[in-house]
mmCIF file of C-alpha atoms in Angstrom:
data_model
loop_
_atom_site.group_PDB
_atom_site.id
_atom_site.type_symbol
_atom_site.label_atom_id
_atom_site.label_comp_id
_atom_site.label_asym_id
_atom_site.label_seq_id
_atom_site.Cartn_x
_atom_site.Cartn_y
_atom_site.Cartn_z
ATOM 1 C CA MET A 1 0.059 0.101 0.018
ATOM 2 C CA ASN A 2 0.943 3.341 -0.641
ATOM 3 C CA ARG A 3 1.199 6.977 1.060
ATOM 4 C CA ILE A 4 -2.152 6.978 2.391
ATOM 5 C CA ALA A 5 -3.014 3.148 3.348
ATOM 6 C CA LYS A 6 -0.730 3.298 6.997
ATOM 7 C CA GLU A 7 -3.059 3.703 9.468
ATOM 8 C CA SER A 8 -0.182 5.547 11.581
ATOM 9 C CA ASP A 9 -0.225 8.006 9.775
ATOM 10 C CA HIS A 10 -3.919 8.831 9.694
ATOM 11 C CA PRO A 11 -4.558 12.091 12.226
ATOM 12 C CA VAL A 12 -8.291 10.900 12.662
ATOM 13 C CA ALA A 13 -8.830 7.921 12.916
ATOM 14 C CA GLU A 14 -8.436 7.426 16.756
ATOM 15 C CA GLY A 15 -9.867 3.747 17.178
ATOM 16 C CA LYS A 16 -11.333 1.365 14.678
ATOM 17 C CA ARG A 17 -10.671 1.464 11.422
ATOM 18 C CA PHE A 18 -14.234 2.837 9.779
ATOM 19 C CA VAL A 19 -14.999 0.955 6.755
ATOM 20 C CA VAL A 20 -17.068 2.842 4.242
ATOM 21 C CA ALA A 21 -17.931 3.320 0.688
ATOM 22 C CA GLY A 22 -18.666 5.589 -1.962
ATOM 23 C CA VAL A 23 -21.243 4.295 -4.495
ATOM 24 C CA GLY A 24 -21.564 5.979 -7.749
ATOM 25 C CA GLU A 25 -19.715 7.308 -10.812
ATOM 26 C CA ALA A 26 -16.110 6.620 -11.319
ATOM 27 C CA LEU A 27 -14.868 8.731 -14.267
ATOM 28 C CA TRP A 28 -12.189 11.365 -15.605
ATOM 29 C CA ASP A 29 -12.579 14.621 -15.434
ATOM 30 C CA ILE A 30 -11.294 16.430 -18.549
ATOM 31 C CA LEU A 31 -10.363 19.752 -17.056
ATOM 32 C CA PRO A 32 -8.404 22.634 -18.541
ATOM 33 C CA ALA A 33 -5.258 21.427 -17.105
ATOM 34 C CA GLY A 34 -5.555 17.888 -17.824
ATOM 35 C CA SER A 35 -7.355 15.075 -16.881
ATOM 36 C CA ARG A 36 -7.265 13.451 -13.595
ATOM 37 C CA VAL A 37 -9.256 10.762 -11.745
ATOM 38 C CA GLY A 38 -13.254 11.972 -10.538
ATOM 39 C CA GLY A 39 -16.468 11.079 -9.580
ATOM 40 C CA ALA A 40 -18.226 12.673 -6.245
ATOM 41 C CA PRO A 41 -18.380 8.978 -4.857
ATOM 42 C CA ALA A 42 -14.509 7.786 -6.214
ATOM 43 C CA ASN A 43 -13.889 11.609 -4.727
ATOM 44 C CA PHE A 44 -15.230 10.727 -1.762
ATOM 45 C CA ALA A 45 -13.929 7.637 -0.610
ATOM 46 C CA TYR A 46 -9.970 8.694 -1.864
ATOM 47 C CA HIS A 47 -10.612 11.728 0.934
ATOM 48 C CA ALA A 48 -12.487 9.071 3.273
ATOM 49 C CA ALA A 49 -9.331 6.770 2.966
ATOM 50 C CA ILE A 50 -6.671 9.592 3.586
ATOM 51 C CA LEU A 51 -8.539 10.569 6.743
ATOM 52 C CA GLY A 52 -8.109 6.853 8.228
ATOM 53 C CA ALA A 53 -10.978 4.553 6.582
ATOM 54 C CA GLU A 54 -10.761 1.097 5.174
ATOM 55 C CA SER A 55 -12.238 2.767 2.045
ATOM 56 C CA HIS A 56 -13.860 1.198 -1.187
ATOM 57 C CA VAL A 57 -14.836 2.606 -4.779
ATOM 58 C CA VAL A 58 -18.349 1.140 -5.988
ATOM 59 C CA SER A 59 -18.617 1.614 -9.889
ATOM 60 C CA ALA A 60 -17.871 0.694 -13.215
ATOM 61 C CA VAL A 61 -15.244 0.944 -15.360
ATOM 62 C CA GLY A 62 -14.964 -0.064 -19.169
ATOM 63 C CA ASP A 63 -12.064 -2.985 -20.540
ATOM 64 C CA ASP A 64 -10.056 0.109 -22.187
ATOM 65 C CA ALA A 65 -7.189 1.789 -21.263
ATOM 66 C CA LEU A 66 -8.881 4.581 -19.460
ATOM 67 C CA GLY A 67 -10.636 1.921 -17.201
ATOM 68 C CA CYS A 68 -7.211 0.340 -16.422
ATOM 69 C CA GLU A 69 -5.872 3.550 -15.364
ATOM 70 C CA LEU A 70 -8.306 4.798 -13.489
ATOM 71 C CA ARG A 71 -8.478 1.477 -11.501
ATOM 72 C CA ASN A 72 -4.650 1.435 -10.796
ATOM 73 C CA PHE A 73 -4.428 5.275 -9.372
ATOM 74 C CA LEU A 74 -7.163 4.216 -7.112
ATOM 75 C CA GLU A 75 -5.368 1.138 -6.053
ATOM 76 C CA ALA A 76 -1.918 3.237 -5.781
ATOM 77 C CA GLN A 77 -3.732 5.581 -3.031
ATOM 78 C CA GLY A 78 -4.512 2.762 -1.102
ATOM 79 C CA LEU A 79 -8.529 2.412 -2.207
ATOM 80 C CA TYR A 80 -9.853 -1.440 -2.172
ATOM 81 C CA THR A 81 -10.995 -1.728 -6.090
ATOM 82 C CA ARG A 82 -12.781 -5.371 -6.091
ATOM 83 C CA THR A 83 -16.665 -3.913 -6.424
ATOM 84 C CA LEU A 84 -15.499 -1.659 -9.302
ATOM 85 C CA SER A 85 -16.734 -3.672 -11.912
ATOM 86 C CA VAL A 86 -15.476 -3.811 -15.826
ATOM 87 C CA ILE A 87 -18.277 -3.665 -18.484
ATOM 88 C CA PRO A 88 -16.865 -4.339 -22.335
ATOM 89 C CA SER A 89 -19.735 -2.842 -23.647
ATOM 90 C CA ALA A 90 -19.238 0.867 -22.575
ATOM 91 C CA PRO A 91 -16.297 3.019 -22.134
ATOM 92 C CA THR A 92 -15.025 3.988 -18.817
ATOM 93 C CA GLY A 93 -16.613 7.717 -18.005
ATOM 94 C CA THR A 94 -15.682 10.812 -19.263
ATOM 95 C CA VAL A 95 -16.477 14.428 -18.071
ATOM 96 C CA SER A 96 -15.640 17.564 -19.404
ATOM 97 C CA VAL A 97 -15.440 20.310 -17.112
ATOM 98 C CA SER A 98 -14.864 24.280 -17.794
ATOM 99 C CA LEU A 99 -14.470 26.769 -15.171
ATOM 100 C CA ALA A 100 -15.584 29.523 -14.129
ATOM 101 C CA GLN A 101 -12.938 32.894 -12.936
ATOM 102 C CA ASP A 102 -14.030 32.122 -9.113
ATOM 103 C CA GLY A 103 -13.047 28.191 -10.351
ATOM 104 C CA LYS A 104 -16.588 26.662 -9.931
ATOM 105 C CA PRO A 105 -16.700 23.815 -12.819
ATOM 106 C CA ARG A 106 -19.321 23.788 -15.704
ATOM 107 C CA TYR A 107 -19.913 19.951 -16.190
ATOM 108 C CA HIS A 108 -20.847 18.088 -19.605
ATOM 109 C CA VAL A 109 -21.168 14.377 -18.619
ATOM 110 C CA ALA A 110 -20.731 11.950 -22.085
ATOM 111 C CA ASP A 111 -23.595 9.666 -21.518
ATOM 112 C CA ASP A 112 -23.860 5.973 -21.647
ATOM 113 C CA ALA A 113 -20.545 5.292 -19.922
ATOM 114 C CA ALA A 114 -19.898 2.220 -17.861
ATOM 115 C CA TRP A 115 -21.064 3.768 -14.326
ATOM 116 C CA ASP A 116 -24.453 3.670 -15.928
ATOM 117 C CA LYS A 117 -24.081 0.094 -15.693
ATOM 118 C CA ILE A 118 -22.865 -0.545 -12.019
ATOM 119 C CA THR A 119 -23.765 -3.593 -10.662
ATOM 120 C CA CYS A 120 -24.912 -5.386 -7.411
ATOM 121 C CA GLY A 121 -23.793 -8.866 -7.123
ATOM 122 C CA GLU A 122 -21.957 -11.014 -4.482
ATOM 123 C CA GLN A 123 -19.171 -8.403 -3.434
ATOM 124 C CA GLU A 124 -21.140 -5.570 -3.563
ATOM 125 C CA GLU A 125 -24.182 -7.798 -1.207
ATOM 126 C CA SER A 126 -20.791 -8.547 1.132
ATOM 127 C CA LEU A 127 -19.664 -5.059 1.107
ATOM 128 C CA ALA A 128 -22.997 -3.367 2.079
ATOM 129 C CA GLY A 129 -23.470 -5.353 5.435
ATOM 130 C CA ARG A 130 -19.697 -4.104 6.499
ATOM 131 C CA LEU A 131 -19.913 -0.704 6.152
ATOM 132 C CA ASP A 132 -19.776 1.994 8.878
ATOM 133 C CA ALA A 133 -21.140 4.583 5.864
ATOM 134 C CA VAL A 134 -21.572 5.090 2.383
ATOM 135 C CA CYS A 135 -21.879 7.890 0.148
ATOM 136 C CA PHE A 136 -24.228 8.215 -2.800
ATOM 137 C CA GLY A 137 -25.639 10.681 -5.257
ATOM 138 C CA THR A 138 -28.139 11.501 -7.704
ATOM 139 C CA LEU A 139 -25.967 11.868 -10.972
ATOM 140 C CA ALA A 140 -25.335 8.082 -11.003
ATOM 141 C CA GLN A 141 -29.120 7.013 -10.513
ATOM 142 C CA ARG A 142 -29.650 8.461 -14.298
ATOM 143 C CA SER A 143 -29.830 4.897 -15.706
ATOM 144 C CA LYS A 144 -32.222 2.291 -14.243
ATOM 145 C CA THR A 145 -29.398 -0.069 -14.032
ATOM 146 C CA SER A 146 -27.134 1.809 -11.722
ATOM 147 C CA ARG A 147 -30.180 3.114 -9.678
ATOM 148 C CA ALA A 148 -31.464 -0.288 -9.014
ATOM 149 C CA ALA A 149 -28.224 -1.233 -8.023
ATOM 150 C CA ILE A 150 -27.572 1.668 -5.882
ATOM 151 C CA ARG A 151 -30.979 1.311 -4.193
ATOM 152 C CA ARG A 152 -30.324 -2.150 -3.442
ATOM 153 C CA PHE A 153 -26.787 -1.935 -2.361
ATOM 154 C CA LEU A 154 -28.311 0.842 0.310
ATOM 155 C CA THR A 155 -31.155 -1.248 1.426
ATOM 156 C CA LEU A 156 -28.402 -4.249 2.235
ATOM 157 C CA THR A 157 -26.550 -1.778 4.878
ATOM 158 C CA ARG A 158 -26.935 -2.377 8.338
ATOM 159 C CA PRO A 159 -29.432 -0.156 10.347
ATOM 160 C CA GLY A 160 -26.423 1.660 12.204
ATOM 161 C CA CYS A 161 -24.789 2.583 8.745
ATOM 162 C CA LEU A 162 -24.376 6.147 7.899
ATOM 163 C CA ARG A 163 -25.844 6.560 4.732
ATOM 164 C CA ILE A 164 -25.086 10.029 3.228
ATOM 165 C CA LEU A 165 -26.857 11.371 0.525
ATOM 166 C CA ASP A 166 -24.828 14.254 -0.986
ATOM 167 C CA VAL A 167 -26.735 15.389 -3.653
ATOM 168 C CA ASN A 168 -25.010 16.545 -7.007
ATOM 169 C CA LEU A 169 -27.732 18.379 -9.469
ATOM 170 C CA ARG A 170 -26.203 17.880 -13.023
ATOM 171 C CA GLY A 171 -27.654 18.880 -16.282
ATOM 172 C CA GLU A 172 -30.814 17.524 -16.605
ATOM 173 C CA TYR A 173 -30.302 14.133 -14.329
ATOM 174 C CA PHE A 174 -32.700 14.626 -12.307
ATOM 175 C CA ASP A 175 -36.269 15.603 -10.596
ATOM 176 C CA GLY A 176 -38.269 15.711 -7.987
ATOM 177 C CA ASP A 177 -39.288 12.045 -7.683
ATOM 178 C CA LEU A 178 -35.642 11.190 -7.727
ATOM 179 C CA ILE A 179 -34.397 13.891 -5.011
ATOM 180 C CA GLY A 180 -37.282 12.568 -2.784
ATOM 181 C CA ALA A 181 -36.595 8.764 -2.798
ATOM 182 C CA SER A 182 -32.922 8.984 -2.357
ATOM 183 C CA ILE A 183 -33.775 11.236 0.919
ATOM 184 C CA LYS A 184 -35.736 8.726 1.962
ATOM 185 C CA LEU A 185 -32.710 6.124 1.469
ATOM 186 C CA ALA A 186 -30.539 8.270 3.555
ATOM 187 C CA ASN A 187 -29.862 9.373 7.121
ATOM 188 C CA ILE A 188 -27.538 12.276 6.413
ATOM 189 C CA LEU A 189 -28.073 14.893 3.458
ATOM 190 C CA LYS A 190 -25.326 17.292 2.805
ATOM 191 C CA LEU A 191 -25.755 19.847 -0.103
ATOM 192 C CA ASN A 192 -24.717 23.582 -0.858
ATOM 193 C CA ASP A 193 -26.388 26.622 -1.096
ATOM 194 C CA GLU A 194 -27.094 26.836 -5.109
ATOM 195 C CA GLU A 195 -29.019 23.104 -4.913
ATOM 196 C CA LEU A 196 -30.829 23.881 -1.996
ATOM 197 C CA PRO A 197 -33.442 26.393 -3.877
ATOM 198 C CA VAL A 198 -33.940 23.851 -6.712
ATOM 199 C CA MET A 199 -34.418 20.767 -4.252
ATOM 200 C CA CYS A 200 -36.810 23.329 -2.375
ATOM 201 C CA ARG A 201 -38.358 23.741 -5.240
ATOM 202 C CA LEU A 202 -39.180 20.478 -6.708
ATOM 203 C CA LEU A 203 -40.024 19.076 -3.581
ATOM 204 C CA GLY A 204 -42.407 21.289 -1.694
ATOM 205 C CA VAL A 205 -40.655 21.907 0.665
ATOM 206 C CA PRO A 206 -40.178 26.061 2.349
ATOM 207 C CA GLY A 207 -37.685 27.960 0.235
ATOM 208 C CA ASP A 208 -35.870 29.839 2.980
ATOM 209 C CA GLU A 209 -32.720 28.349 4.450
ATOM 210 C CA ASN A 210 -34.171 28.990 8.101
ATOM 211 C CA ALA A 211 -37.395 27.007 6.907
ATOM 212 C CA ALA A 212 -35.684 24.478 4.851
ATOM 213 C CA LEU A 213 -33.315 22.957 6.754
ATOM 214 C CA PRO A 214 -35.464 22.096 9.695
ATOM 215 C CA PHE A 215 -38.372 20.456 7.283
ATOM 216 C CA LEU A 216 -35.765 18.730 5.783
ATOM 217 C CA LEU A 217 -34.860 17.084 9.038
ATOM 218 C CA LYS A 218 -37.799 16.325 10.510
ATOM 219 C CA ASN A 219 -40.312 15.325 7.034
ATOM 220 C CA PHE A 220 -37.179 12.701 5.795
ATOM 221 C CA ASN A 221 -36.511 11.565 9.703
ATOM 222 C CA LEU A 222 -32.694 12.101 9.011
ATOM 223 C CA ARG A 223 -29.950 12.752 11.666
ATOM 224 C CA LEU A 224 -28.217 15.425 10.205
ATOM 225 C CA VAL A 225 -28.013 17.950 7.048
ATOM 226 C CA ALA A 226 -25.454 19.696 6.302
ATOM 227 C CA LEU A 227 -25.151 22.954 3.700
ATOM 228 C CA THR A 228 -21.983 24.241 2.169
ATOM 229 C CA LYS A 229 -22.354 27.634 1.592
ATOM 230 C CA GLY A 230 -18.385 28.487 -0.301
ATOM 231 C CA ALA A 231 -16.364 31.408 0.787
ATOM 232 C CA GLU A 232 -19.387 31.956 3.407
ATOM 233 C CA GLY A 233 -18.662 28.274 5.322
ATOM 234 C CA CYS A 234 -21.622 25.757 5.714
ATOM 235 C CA ARG A 235 -24.060 25.234 8.762
ATOM 236 C CA VAL A 236 -24.797 21.396 10.058
ATOM 237 C CA VAL A 237 -28.209 21.146 11.580
ATOM 238 C CA THR A 238 -29.159 18.310 14.102
ATOM 239 C CA ARG A 239 -31.891 17.923 16.222
ATOM 240 C CA ASN A 240 -30.152 19.538 19.404
ATOM 241 C CA GLU A 241 -27.857 21.477 16.887
ATOM 242 C CA ASP A 242 -27.786 24.499 14.507
ATOM 243 C CA VAL A 243 -23.753 25.037 13.911
ATOM 244 C CA HIS A 244 -23.133 27.973 11.968
ATOM 245 C CA ALA A 245 -19.285 27.819 10.983
ATOM 246 C CA ALA A 246 -17.480 30.444 8.890
ATOM 247 C CA GLY A 247 -15.424 29.876 5.776
ATOM 248 C CA ALA A 248 -11.885 28.822 5.803
ATOM 249 C CA PRO A 249 -9.160 30.760 4.075
ATOM 250 C CA ILE A 250 -8.421 29.888 0.555
ATOM 251 C CA GLY A 251 -5.582 31.914 -0.586
ATOM 252 C CA ARG A 252 -5.854 31.105 -4.216
ATOM 253 C CA ILE A 253 -8.298 28.771 -5.872
ATOM 254 C CA ALA A 254 -7.529 25.782 -8.797
ATOM 255 C CA ASP A 255 -10.663 25.324 -8.809
ATOM 256 C CA THR A 256 -13.585 23.467 -6.526
ATOM 257 C CA VAL A 257 -13.710 20.145 -8.364
ATOM 258 C CA GLY A 258 -14.144 17.209 -5.495
ATOM 259 C CA ALA A 259 -14.043 19.881 -2.565
ATOM 260 C CA GLY A 260 -17.998 19.101 -1.496
ATOM 261 C CA ASP A 261 -16.940 15.441 -1.947
ATOM 262 C CA SER A 262 -13.742 16.150 0.818
ATOM 263 C CA PHE A 263 -16.294 18.057 2.934
ATOM 264 C CA ALA A 264 -18.831 14.714 3.027
ATOM 265 C CA ALA A 265 -16.069 12.715 4.097
ATOM 266 C CA MET A 266 -14.778 14.466 6.691
ATOM 267 C CA LEU A 267 -18.010 14.760 7.765
ATOM 268 C CA ALA A 268 -18.984 11.077 7.609
ATOM 269 C CA MET A 269 -15.411 10.711 9.743
ATOM 270 C CA GLY A 270 -16.394 13.001 12.079
ATOM 271 C CA LEU A 271 -19.382 11.277 12.719
ATOM 272 C CA LEU A 272 -17.999 7.992 13.352
ATOM 273 C CA GLU A 273 -15.804 9.722 15.516
ATOM 274 C CA GLN A 274 -18.810 10.968 17.554
ATOM 275 C CA TRP A 275 -17.245 14.684 17.117
ATOM 276 C CA PRO A 276 -19.407 17.644 18.072
ATOM 277 C CA PRO A 277 -21.383 19.418 14.953
ATOM 278 C CA ALA A 278 -18.937 22.322 15.149
ATOM 279 C CA LEU A 279 -15.704 20.280 15.010
ATOM 280 C CA ILE A 280 -17.009 18.415 12.021
ATOM 281 C CA ALA A 281 -18.297 22.014 10.691
ATOM 282 C CA ALA A 282 -14.628 23.538 11.368
ATOM 283 C CA ARG A 283 -12.574 20.409 10.046
ATOM 284 C CA SER A 284 -14.698 19.867 7.184
ATOM 285 C CA ASN A 285 -14.458 23.118 6.162
ATOM 286 C CA ARG A 286 -10.388 23.717 6.364
ATOM 287 C CA LEU A 287 -10.290 20.458 3.978
ATOM 288 C CA ALA A 288 -12.577 21.383 1.560
ATOM 289 C CA ALA A 289 -10.576 25.028 1.255
ATOM 290 C CA PHE A 290 -7.332 22.862 0.610
ATOM 291 C CA VAL A 291 -9.106 21.020 -1.950
ATOM 292 C CA CYS A 292 -9.951 24.062 -3.755
ATOM 293 C CA SER A 293 -6.333 25.432 -3.654
ATOM 294 C CA MET A 294 -5.554 22.278 -5.505
ATOM 295 C CA PRO A 295 -6.683 21.008 -9.209
ATOM 296 C CA GLY A 296 -8.894 18.447 -9.457
ATOM 297 C CA GLY A 297 -11.291 16.356 -6.938
ATOM 298 C CA MET A 298 -7.955 14.348 -5.556
ATOM 299 C CA PRO A 299 -5.479 16.508 -4.211
ATOM 300 C CA VAL A 300 -2.254 14.838 -2.509
ATOM 301 C CA ILE A 301 -2.327 16.006 0.725
ATOM 302 C CA PRO A 302 0.557 16.382 2.828
ATOM 303 C CA ALA A 303 0.778 15.304 6.415
ATOM 304 C CA ASN A 304 1.801 18.389 7.508
ATOM 305 C CA VAL A 305 -1.388 19.814 6.048
ATOM 306 C CA LEU A 306 -3.356 17.331 7.009
ATOM 307 C CA GLY A 307 -2.420 17.688 10.700
ATOM 308 C CA ALA A 308 -3.053 21.072 10.219
ATOM 309 C CA ILE A 309 -6.550 20.799 9.022
ATOM 310 C CA ILE A 310 -7.102 18.929 11.849
ATOM 311 C CA GLY A 311 -5.473 20.531 14.998
ATOM 312 C CA ALA A 312 -7.088 23.689 13.470
ATOM 313 C CA GLY A 313 -10.131 22.309 15.526
ATOM 314 C CA GLN A 314 -8.479 21.272 18.762
ATOM 315 C CA ALA A 315 -10.126 24.593 20.838
ATOM 316 C CA ILE A 316 -13.729 23.277 19.943
ATOM 317 C CA GLU A 317 -12.212 19.799 20.886
ATOM 318 C CA THR A 318 -11.016 20.068 23.822
ATOM 319 C CA ASP A 319 -14.412 22.440 24.972
ATOM 320 C CA ARG A 320 -16.538 19.615 24.651
#
């Protein structure tokens, strides 16, 4: 295993090595600066591995050079890929990414990709029953095949498993029925301030943030709702707490690809480690800010940088 697979290097994992998975699209982001492995669930799995998890990717690639390179990259990062299927009839997925001046991405997602044909066979069923946390989104459910496999996978998780819906609204690949059904499969909801009003409109939820977040929490029986707001930070709402955390400083934004996925990974690990919401919010903000300063969704995170991100919340942790 490589640099992120050594448990002694993980400043987050304090005891048990939690088992997590990202289920959905694994693909290549075609960025102005070059091609990089990506896909929201794969990004989540990458960052969870850095934070100390036994981390799996549940997806599919084509029987092609891009698929082989993608698998090799993930394995080199210490991720587990037994549930990364090879689909001979479809190419490995790609997404063309253009960047606005503020680094926000615009996506053109290739159709009929291998990740539209995700399966839930024996390997996936076995993994589902072991999970402490799983992250999924809406994009990978654009095809009936992957939608059925993802939903079956989620139903096979243990009752105590964190099922994190990280909403990722792309193009025309979503509607109210898909979003509503996905939230019902989750117990944690993470979304951003651009997605919130769209979701509220499609679900008939009060559009004001102060009304919408408690409404979602209560009416969908969620444990927690996390709203990311870019430079303004985030808001984490549970049944007992409502935390507003200021944004972390960013020297220069390379792009914002994968920032939300890294936030979701820190959120998952913080919940598993039973950190207070304020600590989760502070550390998640700082990790997402660092990812924004680097190109792509899976940047190298030096040990000293990760240590500083974790240490930044020490005062909060001390006050627990």
